[in-house]
Amino acid sequence: MPQSIDINCDMGEGMETDVLILPFISSASIACGYHAGNEDTIKRTIELCLENGVAAGAHPSFFDKENFGRKEQYLSAEEVYQLVGEQLYIFEKLASPMGCVMHHVKPHGALYNMAANDRTLSNIVAKAVGDFDENLLVYGLCGSHFISEAAARGLRVANEVFADRSYQDDGTLTPRSQTGALIEEDEKALQQVLQMINTQTVTAQSGNTFPIKAETICIHGDGAHAVSFAHTIHQYLKGHHIEIKTI
């Protein structure tokens, strides 16, 4: 069993649970205004992160508030590069005067999933991050193209796994459009977290088990039991002497 693990949550997306979840996590990925939020919510979420000792990162997405950034878009390499760079600039512009250093970058929604499966797209996103700041850490789906392409560019990477999402046999997340994509029972999500931490494996919807590399665990703030689950996993890990800390 590892001595520490990073617990991250996507924030600044209009969920009232943010302030309640922050005490139980170690890093937050903050929406940059393209799929949710605006400059005011970015600043407020950064303030909350600073108050709670939580590392703050940027959560860039496609420009798509109508679909919460979850609809696939097919843009040119130049457009993707600019899209990511713009959002990192917005975050940095607001964070720097507040004394907050951007800790990481985690793509959102469709951009996250497309980059995970598309080597070319992942390379473009990684280049945009590296050109902005080569010292940034990137969060990506465990074992995905985004992780390998970012690492190939010399960026620090964190393999991300999900507490409250089910998996397919190929290591991808079950699409939200399919039944069982979201794990809504606290006990089931907790069991998945413990399996990922203790054995570095996860069981797919099919029942097959495969290896993963769990360096940061994502919990979502928009679930019906988000706050109670954040508290439960925090208490359990602390009780088993696993420190919740940033990478």
PDB file of C-alpha atoms in Angstrom:
ATOM      1  CA  MET A   1       0.000   0.000   0.000  1.00  0.00           C
ATOM      2  CA  PRO A   2       1.460   3.405  -0.971  1.00  0.00           C
ATOM      3  CA  GLN A   3       2.215   6.024   1.645  1.00  0.00           C
ATOM      4  CA  SER A   4       0.490   8.852  -0.243  1.00  0.00           C
ATOM      5  CA  ILE A   5      -1.907   9.552  -3.114  1.00  0.00           C
ATOM      6  CA  ASP A   6      -3.209  12.679  -4.844  1.00  0.00           C
ATOM      7  CA  ILE A   7      -6.981  13.180  -4.846  1.00  0.00           C
ATOM      8  CA  ASN A   8      -8.190  15.685  -7.440  1.00  0.00           C
ATOM      9  CA  CYS A   9     -11.550  17.201  -8.337  1.00  0.00           C
ATOM     10  CA  ASP A  10     -12.746  19.320 -11.262  1.00  0.00           C
ATOM     11  CA  MET A  11     -13.955  22.682  -9.938  1.00  0.00           C
ATOM     12  CA  GLY A  12     -15.174  26.149 -10.851  1.00  0.00           C
ATOM     13  CA  GLU A  13     -17.918  24.573 -12.951  1.00  0.00           C
ATOM     14  CA  GLY A  14     -20.875  26.020 -11.079  1.00  0.00           C
ATOM     15  CA  MET A  15     -21.285  23.240  -8.521  1.00  0.00           C
ATOM     16  CA  GLU A  16     -22.226  24.379  -5.030  1.00  0.00           C
ATOM     17  CA  THR A  17     -20.293  21.449  -3.596  1.00  0.00           C
ATOM     18  CA  ASP A  18     -16.839  22.913  -4.363  1.00  0.00           C
ATOM     19  CA  VAL A  19     -16.396  24.612  -1.013  1.00  0.00           C
ATOM     20  CA  LEU A  20     -17.496  21.465   0.841  1.00  0.00           C
ATOM     21  CA  ILE A  21     -15.221  19.092  -1.093  1.00  0.00           C
ATOM     22  CA  LEU A  22     -12.017  21.170  -0.966  1.00  0.00           C
ATOM     23  CA  PRO A  23     -11.019  20.154   2.591  1.00  0.00           C
ATOM     24  CA  PHE A  24     -10.856  16.508   1.484  1.00  0.00           C
ATOM     25  CA  ILE A  25      -8.717  16.753  -1.680  1.00  0.00           C
ATOM     26  CA  SER A  26      -5.174  17.751  -2.565  1.00  0.00           C
ATOM     27  CA  SER A  27      -5.520  19.237  -6.071  1.00  0.00           C
ATOM     28  CA  ALA A  28      -8.221  20.961  -8.099  1.00  0.00           C
ATOM     29  CA  SER A  29      -8.598  21.460 -11.852  1.00  0.00           C
ATOM     30  CA  ILE A  30     -10.350  24.783 -12.415  1.00  0.00           C
ATOM     31  CA  ALA A  31     -12.544  25.510 -15.450  1.00  0.00           C
ATOM     32  CA  CYS A  32     -11.074  28.333 -17.509  1.00  0.00           C
ATOM     33  CA  GLY A  33     -14.348  29.775 -18.806  1.00  0.00           C
ATOM     34  CA  TYR A  34     -14.644  27.872 -22.086  1.00  0.00           C
ATOM     35  CA  HIS A  35     -16.980  25.084 -20.904  1.00  0.00           C
ATOM     36  CA  ALA A  36     -17.985  26.623 -17.579  1.00  0.00           C
ATOM     37  CA  GLY A  37     -17.177  29.516 -15.297  1.00  0.00           C
ATOM     38  CA  ASN A  38     -15.709  32.963 -15.876  1.00  0.00           C
ATOM     39  CA  GLU A  39     -12.944  35.137 -14.454  1.00  0.00           C
ATOM     40  CA  ASP A  40     -14.838  35.681 -11.221  1.00  0.00           C
ATOM     41  CA  THR A  41     -15.349  31.963 -10.595  1.00  0.00           C
ATOM     42  CA  ILE A  42     -11.735  31.237 -11.472  1.00  0.00           C
ATOM     43  CA  LYS A  43     -10.497  33.769  -8.923  1.00  0.00           C
ATOM     44  CA  ARG A  44     -12.934  32.600  -6.253  1.00  0.00           C
ATOM     45  CA  THR A  45     -11.974  28.963  -6.741  1.00  0.00           C
ATOM     46  CA  ILE A  46      -8.275  29.828  -6.592  1.00  0.00           C
ATOM     47  CA  GLU A  47      -8.939  31.686  -3.326  1.00  0.00           C
ATOM     48  CA  LEU A  48     -10.621  28.593  -1.903  1.00  0.00           C
ATOM     49  CA  CYS A  49      -7.709  26.435  -2.993  1.00  0.00           C
ATOM     50  CA  LEU A  50      -5.238  28.763  -1.280  1.00  0.00           C
ATOM     51  CA  GLU A  51      -7.337  28.776   1.892  1.00  0.00           C
ATOM     52  CA  ASN A  52      -7.431  24.970   1.980  1.00  0.00           C
ATOM     53  CA  GLY A  53      -3.844  24.271   0.900  1.00  0.00           C
ATOM     54  CA  VAL A  54      -5.029  22.632  -2.325  1.00  0.00           C
ATOM     55  CA  ALA A  55      -2.900  22.785  -5.495  1.00  0.00           C
ATOM     56  CA  ALA A  56      -4.706  24.640  -8.289  1.00  0.00           C
ATOM     57  CA  GLY A  57      -4.458  23.671 -11.941  1.00  0.00           C
ATOM     58  CA  ALA A  58      -6.045  24.684 -15.236  1.00  0.00           C
ATOM     59  CA  HIS A  59      -8.885  22.673 -16.785  1.00  0.00           C
ATOM     60  CA  PRO A  60      -8.979  23.706 -20.477  1.00  0.00           C
ATOM     61  CA  SER A  61     -11.700  22.488 -22.811  1.00  0.00           C
ATOM     62  CA  PHE A  62     -13.304  23.034 -26.166  1.00  0.00           C
ATOM     63  CA  PHE A  63     -15.195  26.342 -26.368  1.00  0.00           C
ATOM     64  CA  ASP A  64     -18.622  24.829 -25.735  1.00  0.00           C
ATOM     65  CA  LYS A  65     -20.671  26.002 -22.754  1.00  0.00           C
ATOM     66  CA  GLU A  66     -23.866  24.730 -24.376  1.00  0.00           C
ATOM     67  CA  ASN A  67     -22.685  21.123 -24.085  1.00  0.00           C
ATOM     68  CA  PHE A  68     -20.442  21.605 -21.026  1.00  0.00           C
ATOM     69  CA  GLY A  69     -17.423  20.781 -23.191  1.00  0.00           C
ATOM     70  CA  ARG A  70     -18.585  17.201 -23.662  1.00  0.00           C
ATOM     71  CA  LYS A  71     -19.270  17.327 -27.410  1.00  0.00           C
ATOM     72  CA  GLU A  72     -16.444  16.297 -29.719  1.00  0.00           C
ATOM     73  CA  GLN A  73     -15.019  18.996 -31.996  1.00  0.00           C
ATOM     74  CA  TYR A  74     -12.632  18.519 -34.871  1.00  0.00           C
ATOM     75  CA  LEU A  75     -10.309  21.502 -35.109  1.00  0.00           C
ATOM     76  CA  SER A  76      -7.068  22.175 -36.923  1.00  0.00           C
ATOM     77  CA  ALA A  77      -3.774  21.726 -35.112  1.00  0.00           C
ATOM     78  CA  GLU A  78      -3.370  25.502 -34.967  1.00  0.00           C
ATOM     79  CA  GLU A  79      -6.856  25.949 -33.500  1.00  0.00           C
ATOM     80  CA  VAL A  80      -6.273  23.327 -30.793  1.00  0.00           C
ATOM     81  CA  TYR A  81      -2.890  24.813 -29.927  1.00  0.00           C
ATOM     82  CA  GLN A  82      -4.410  28.288 -29.617  1.00  0.00           C
ATOM     83  CA  LEU A  83      -7.433  26.994 -27.690  1.00  0.00           C
ATOM     84  CA  VAL A  84      -5.272  25.458 -24.972  1.00  0.00           C
ATOM     85  CA  GLY A  85      -2.808  28.328 -24.836  1.00  0.00           C
ATOM     86  CA  GLU A  86      -5.565  30.911 -24.424  1.00  0.00           C
ATOM     87  CA  GLN A  87      -7.008  29.139 -21.409  1.00  0.00           C
ATOM     88  CA  LEU A  88      -3.636  28.681 -19.737  1.00  0.00           C
ATOM     89  CA  TYR A  89      -3.032  32.404 -20.230  1.00  0.00           C
ATOM     90  CA  ILE A  90      -6.403  33.249 -18.651  1.00  0.00           C
ATOM     91  CA  PHE A  91      -5.626  31.091 -15.627  1.00  0.00           C
ATOM     92  CA  GLU A  92      -2.087  32.424 -15.221  1.00  0.00           C
ATOM     93  CA  LYS A  93      -3.226  36.045 -15.597  1.00  0.00           C
ATOM     94  CA  LEU A  94      -5.631  35.626 -12.692  1.00  0.00           C
ATOM     95  CA  ALA A  95      -3.594  33.265 -10.520  1.00  0.00           C
ATOM     96  CA  SER A  96      -0.253  35.059 -10.528  1.00  0.00           C
ATOM     97  CA  PRO A  97      -1.375  38.284  -8.785  1.00  0.00           C
ATOM     98  CA  MET A  98      -2.990  36.106  -6.111  1.00  0.00           C
ATOM     99  CA  GLY A  99       0.290  34.355  -5.353  1.00  0.00           C
ATOM    100  CA  CYS A 100      -0.920  31.098  -6.875  1.00  0.00           C
ATOM    101  CA  VAL A 101       1.418  29.061  -9.077  1.00  0.00           C
ATOM    102  CA  MET A 102      -0.296  26.858 -11.655  1.00  0.00           C
ATOM    103  CA  HIS A 103       0.338  23.297 -10.484  1.00  0.00           C
ATOM    104  CA  HIS A 104      -0.965  21.243 -13.393  1.00  0.00           C
ATOM    105  CA  VAL A 105      -3.048  21.104 -16.543  1.00  0.00           C
ATOM    106  CA  LYS A 106      -5.873  18.631 -17.056  1.00  0.00           C
ATOM    107  CA  PRO A 107      -7.976  18.761 -20.230  1.00  0.00           C
ATOM    108  CA  HIS A 108     -11.732  18.572 -19.780  1.00  0.00           C
ATOM    109  CA  GLY A 109     -14.504  16.436 -21.200  1.00  0.00           C
ATOM    110  CA  ALA A 110     -14.366  15.721 -24.914  1.00  0.00           C
ATOM    111  CA  LEU A 111     -10.900  17.246 -25.235  1.00  0.00           C
ATOM    112  CA  TYR A 112      -9.639  14.926 -22.468  1.00  0.00           C
ATOM    113  CA  ASN A 113     -11.162  11.812 -24.022  1.00  0.00           C
ATOM    114  CA  MET A 114     -10.178  12.653 -27.593  1.00  0.00           C
ATOM    115  CA  ALA A 115      -6.582  13.369 -26.577  1.00  0.00           C
ATOM    116  CA  ALA A 116      -6.473  10.094 -24.669  1.00  0.00           C
ATOM    117  CA  ASN A 117      -7.334   8.172 -27.833  1.00  0.00           C
ATOM    118  CA  ASP A 118      -5.685  10.297 -30.540  1.00  0.00           C
ATOM    119  CA  ARG A 119      -1.897  10.479 -30.627  1.00  0.00           C
ATOM    120  CA  THR A 120      -1.813  13.478 -32.968  1.00  0.00           C
ATOM    121  CA  LEU A 121      -4.253  15.527 -30.914  1.00  0.00           C
ATOM    122  CA  SER A 122      -2.500  14.621 -27.671  1.00  0.00           C
ATOM    123  CA  ASN A 123       0.804  15.764 -29.137  1.00  0.00           C
ATOM    124  CA  ILE A 124      -0.685  19.156 -30.029  1.00  0.00           C
ATOM    125  CA  VAL A 125      -2.171  19.633 -26.564  1.00  0.00           C
ATOM    126  CA  ALA A 126       1.113  18.584 -24.945  1.00  0.00           C
ATOM    127  CA  LYS A 127       3.047  21.002 -27.161  1.00  0.00           C
ATOM    128  CA  ALA A 128       0.729  23.854 -26.176  1.00  0.00           C
ATOM    129  CA  VAL A 129       1.276  23.084 -22.493  1.00  0.00           C
ATOM    130  CA  GLY A 130       5.044  22.671 -22.855  1.00  0.00           C
ATOM    131  CA  ASP A 131       5.438  25.853 -24.875  1.00  0.00           C
ATOM    132  CA  PHE A 132       3.499  27.759 -22.223  1.00  0.00           C
ATOM    133  CA  ASP A 133       5.549  26.349 -19.327  1.00  0.00           C
ATOM    134  CA  GLU A 134       7.764  23.292 -19.627  1.00  0.00           C
ATOM    135  CA  ASN A 135       7.650  22.783 -15.857  1.00  0.00           C
ATOM    136  CA  LEU A 136       3.917  22.147 -15.712  1.00  0.00           C
ATOM    137  CA  LEU A 137       2.570  18.784 -14.630  1.00  0.00           C
ATOM    138  CA  VAL A 138      -0.125  17.240 -16.839  1.00  0.00           C
ATOM    139  CA  TYR A 139      -2.937  14.962 -15.709  1.00  0.00           C
ATOM    140  CA  GLY A 140      -4.155  12.401 -18.228  1.00  0.00           C
ATOM    141  CA  LEU A 141      -5.981   9.092 -18.419  1.00  0.00           C
ATOM    142  CA  CYS A 142      -3.732   6.312 -17.185  1.00  0.00           C
ATOM    143  CA  GLY A 143      -1.838   4.672 -20.029  1.00  0.00           C
ATOM    144  CA  SER A 144      -3.301   6.995 -22.672  1.00  0.00           C
ATOM    145  CA  HIS A 145      -1.712   8.634 -25.694  1.00  0.00           C
ATOM    146  CA  PHE A 146      -1.821  11.952 -23.855  1.00  0.00           C
ATOM    147  CA  ILE A 147       0.369  10.586 -21.074  1.00  0.00           C
ATOM    148  CA  SER A 148       2.894   9.063 -23.494  1.00  0.00           C
ATOM    149  CA  GLU A 149       3.016  12.089 -25.802  1.00  0.00           C
ATOM    150  CA  ALA A 150       3.410  14.540 -22.915  1.00  0.00           C
ATOM    151  CA  ALA A 151       6.178  12.408 -21.414  1.00  0.00           C
ATOM    152  CA  ALA A 152       7.899  12.212 -24.819  1.00  0.00           C
ATOM    153  CA  ARG A 153       7.969  16.013 -24.845  1.00  0.00           C
ATOM    154  CA  GLY A 154       9.706  16.032 -21.478  1.00  0.00           C
ATOM    155  CA  LEU A 155       6.690  17.082 -19.430  1.00  0.00           C
ATOM    156  CA  ARG A 156       6.005  15.651 -16.004  1.00  0.00           C
ATOM    157  CA  VAL A 157       2.937  13.423 -16.090  1.00  0.00           C
ATOM    158  CA  ALA A 158       0.411  12.063 -13.607  1.00  0.00           C
ATOM    159  CA  ASN A 159      -1.543   8.970 -14.578  1.00  0.00           C
ATOM    160  CA  GLU A 160      -5.131   9.649 -13.579  1.00  0.00           C
ATOM    161  CA  VAL A 161      -7.728   7.085 -12.541  1.00  0.00           C
ATOM    162  CA  PHE A 162     -11.367   7.656 -11.617  1.00  0.00           C
ATOM    163  CA  ALA A 163     -13.177   6.789  -8.429  1.00  0.00           C
ATOM    164  CA  ASP A 164     -16.679   7.250  -9.793  1.00  0.00           C
ATOM    165  CA  ARG A 165     -16.451   6.149 -13.448  1.00  0.00           C
ATOM    166  CA  SER A 166     -16.581   2.623 -14.816  1.00  0.00           C
ATOM    167  CA  TYR A 167     -14.016   1.251 -17.253  1.00  0.00           C
ATOM    168  CA  GLN A 168     -14.011  -0.666 -20.533  1.00  0.00           C
ATOM    169  CA  ASP A 169     -11.655  -3.565 -21.322  1.00  0.00           C
ATOM    170  CA  ASP A 170      -9.349  -1.300 -23.353  1.00  0.00           C
ATOM    171  CA  GLY A 171      -8.712   0.933 -20.348  1.00  0.00           C
ATOM    172  CA  THR A 172     -10.991   3.753 -21.520  1.00  0.00           C
ATOM    173  CA  LEU A 173     -13.814   5.202 -19.458  1.00  0.00           C
ATOM    174  CA  THR A 174     -17.333   3.993 -20.224  1.00  0.00           C
ATOM    175  CA  PRO A 175     -18.980   6.784 -22.281  1.00  0.00           C
ATOM    176  CA  ARG A 176     -21.433   8.834 -20.234  1.00  0.00           C
ATOM    177  CA  SER A 177     -24.119   7.978 -22.790  1.00  0.00           C
ATOM    178  CA  GLN A 178     -23.993   4.322 -21.708  1.00  0.00           C
ATOM    179  CA  THR A 179     -25.657   2.694 -18.718  1.00  0.00           C
ATOM    180  CA  GLY A 180     -23.356   2.292 -15.747  1.00  0.00           C
ATOM    181  CA  ALA A 181     -20.857   4.942 -16.823  1.00  0.00           C
ATOM    182  CA  LEU A 182     -21.168   6.685 -13.458  1.00  0.00           C
ATOM    183  CA  ILE A 183     -20.657   4.872 -10.165  1.00  0.00           C
ATOM    184  CA  GLU A 184     -23.231   6.440  -7.868  1.00  0.00           C
ATOM    185  CA  GLU A 185     -22.958   4.198  -4.792  1.00  0.00           C
ATOM    186  CA  ASP A 186     -20.386   5.360  -2.240  1.00  0.00           C
ATOM    187  CA  GLU A 187     -19.437   1.816  -1.255  1.00  0.00           C
ATOM    188  CA  LYS A 188     -18.847   0.698  -4.840  1.00  0.00           C
ATOM    189  CA  ALA A 189     -16.741   3.761  -5.624  1.00  0.00           C
ATOM    190  CA  LEU A 190     -14.756   3.270  -2.430  1.00  0.00           C
ATOM    191  CA  GLN A 191     -14.082  -0.348  -3.336  1.00  0.00           C
ATOM    192  CA  GLN A 192     -12.813   0.725  -6.747  1.00  0.00           C
ATOM    193  CA  VAL A 193     -10.501   3.317  -5.195  1.00  0.00           C
ATOM    194  CA  LEU A 194      -9.068   0.805  -2.747  1.00  0.00           C
ATOM    195  CA  GLN A 195      -8.502  -1.733  -5.505  1.00  0.00           C
ATOM    196  CA  MET A 196      -6.719   0.858  -7.647  1.00  0.00           C
ATOM    197  CA  ILE A 197      -4.499   2.002  -4.779  1.00  0.00           C
ATOM    198  CA  ASN A 198      -3.753  -1.370  -3.199  1.00  0.00           C
ATOM    199  CA  THR A 199      -3.367  -3.575  -6.277  1.00  0.00           C
ATOM    200  CA  GLN A 200      -2.831  -1.050  -9.109  1.00  0.00           C
ATOM    201  CA  THR A 201      -5.635  -2.782 -11.008  1.00  0.00           C
ATOM    202  CA  VAL A 202      -9.237  -1.967 -11.930  1.00  0.00           C
ATOM    203  CA  THR A 203     -12.158  -4.192 -12.877  1.00  0.00           C
ATOM    204  CA  ALA A 204     -13.962  -3.287 -16.102  1.00  0.00           C
ATOM    205  CA  GLN A 205     -17.731  -3.465 -16.593  1.00  0.00           C
ATOM    206  CA  SER A 206     -17.190  -6.840 -18.273  1.00  0.00           C
ATOM    207  CA  GLY A 207     -15.679  -8.237 -15.084  1.00  0.00           C
ATOM    208  CA  ASN A 208     -12.180  -8.402 -16.526  1.00  0.00           C
ATOM    209  CA  THR A 209      -9.365  -6.975 -14.400  1.00  0.00           C
ATOM    210  CA  PHE A 210      -6.388  -5.158 -15.887  1.00  0.00           C
ATOM    211  CA  PRO A 211      -3.375  -3.244 -14.520  1.00  0.00           C
ATOM    212  CA  ILE A 212      -3.369   0.527 -14.114  1.00  0.00           C
ATOM    213  CA  LYS A 213      -1.011   3.121 -12.672  1.00  0.00           C
ATOM    214  CA  ALA A 214      -2.818   5.226 -10.092  1.00  0.00           C
ATOM    215  CA  GLU A 215      -0.919   8.452  -9.392  1.00  0.00           C
ATOM    216  CA  THR A 216      -3.879  10.805  -9.007  1.00  0.00           C
ATOM    217  CA  ILE A 217      -7.484   9.826  -8.337  1.00  0.00           C
ATOM    218  CA  CYS A 218     -10.317  11.963  -9.674  1.00  0.00           C
ATOM    219  CA  ILE A 219     -13.593  12.390  -7.862  1.00  0.00           C
ATOM    220  CA  HIS A 220     -16.398  14.441  -9.385  1.00  0.00           C
ATOM    221  CA  GLY A 221     -18.162  17.269  -7.620  1.00  0.00           C
ATOM    222  CA  ASP A 222     -21.446  16.946  -9.511  1.00  0.00           C
ATOM    223  CA  GLY A 223     -22.611  13.582  -8.187  1.00  0.00           C
ATOM    224  CA  ALA A 224     -25.514  13.212  -5.798  1.00  0.00           C
ATOM    225  CA  HIS A 225     -23.207  11.936  -3.048  1.00  0.00           C
ATOM    226  CA  ALA A 226     -20.067  13.857  -3.996  1.00  0.00           C
ATOM    227  CA  VAL A 227     -19.456  15.472  -0.621  1.00  0.00           C
ATOM    228  CA  SER A 228     -20.150  12.356   1.435  1.00  0.00           C
ATOM    229  CA  PHE A 229     -17.909  10.274  -0.808  1.00  0.00           C
ATOM    230  CA  ALA A 230     -15.075  12.817  -0.651  1.00  0.00           C
ATOM    231  CA  HIS A 231     -15.323  12.726   3.136  1.00  0.00           C
ATOM    232  CA  THR A 232     -15.542   8.916   3.232  1.00  0.00           C
ATOM    233  CA  ILE A 233     -12.487   8.270   1.053  1.00  0.00           C
ATOM    234  CA  HIS A 234     -10.523  10.969   2.898  1.00  0.00           C
ATOM    235  CA  GLN A 235     -11.281   9.416   6.272  1.00  0.00           C
ATOM    236  CA  TYR A 236     -10.568   5.884   5.086  1.00  0.00           C
ATOM    237  CA  LEU A 237      -7.184   6.724   3.575  1.00  0.00           C
ATOM    238  CA  LYS A 238      -6.155   8.744   6.609  1.00  0.00           C
ATOM    239  CA  GLY A 239      -7.238   5.859   8.813  1.00  0.00           C
ATOM    240  CA  HIS A 240      -4.974   3.521   6.852  1.00  0.00           C
ATOM    241  CA  HIS A 241      -2.039   5.945   7.098  1.00  0.00           C
ATOM    242  CA  ILE A 242      -2.154   6.972   3.435  1.00  0.00           C
ATOM    243  CA  GLU A 243      -1.435  10.681   3.177  1.00  0.00           C
ATOM    244  CA  ILE A 244      -3.493  12.679   0.696  1.00  0.00           C
ATOM    245  CA  LYS A 245      -0.989  15.014  -0.953  1.00  0.00           C
ATOM    246  CA  THR A 246      -0.147  16.576  -4.288  1.00  0.00           C
ATOM    247  CA  ILE A 247       2.360  15.073  -6.670  1.00  0.00           C
TER     248      ILE A 247
END
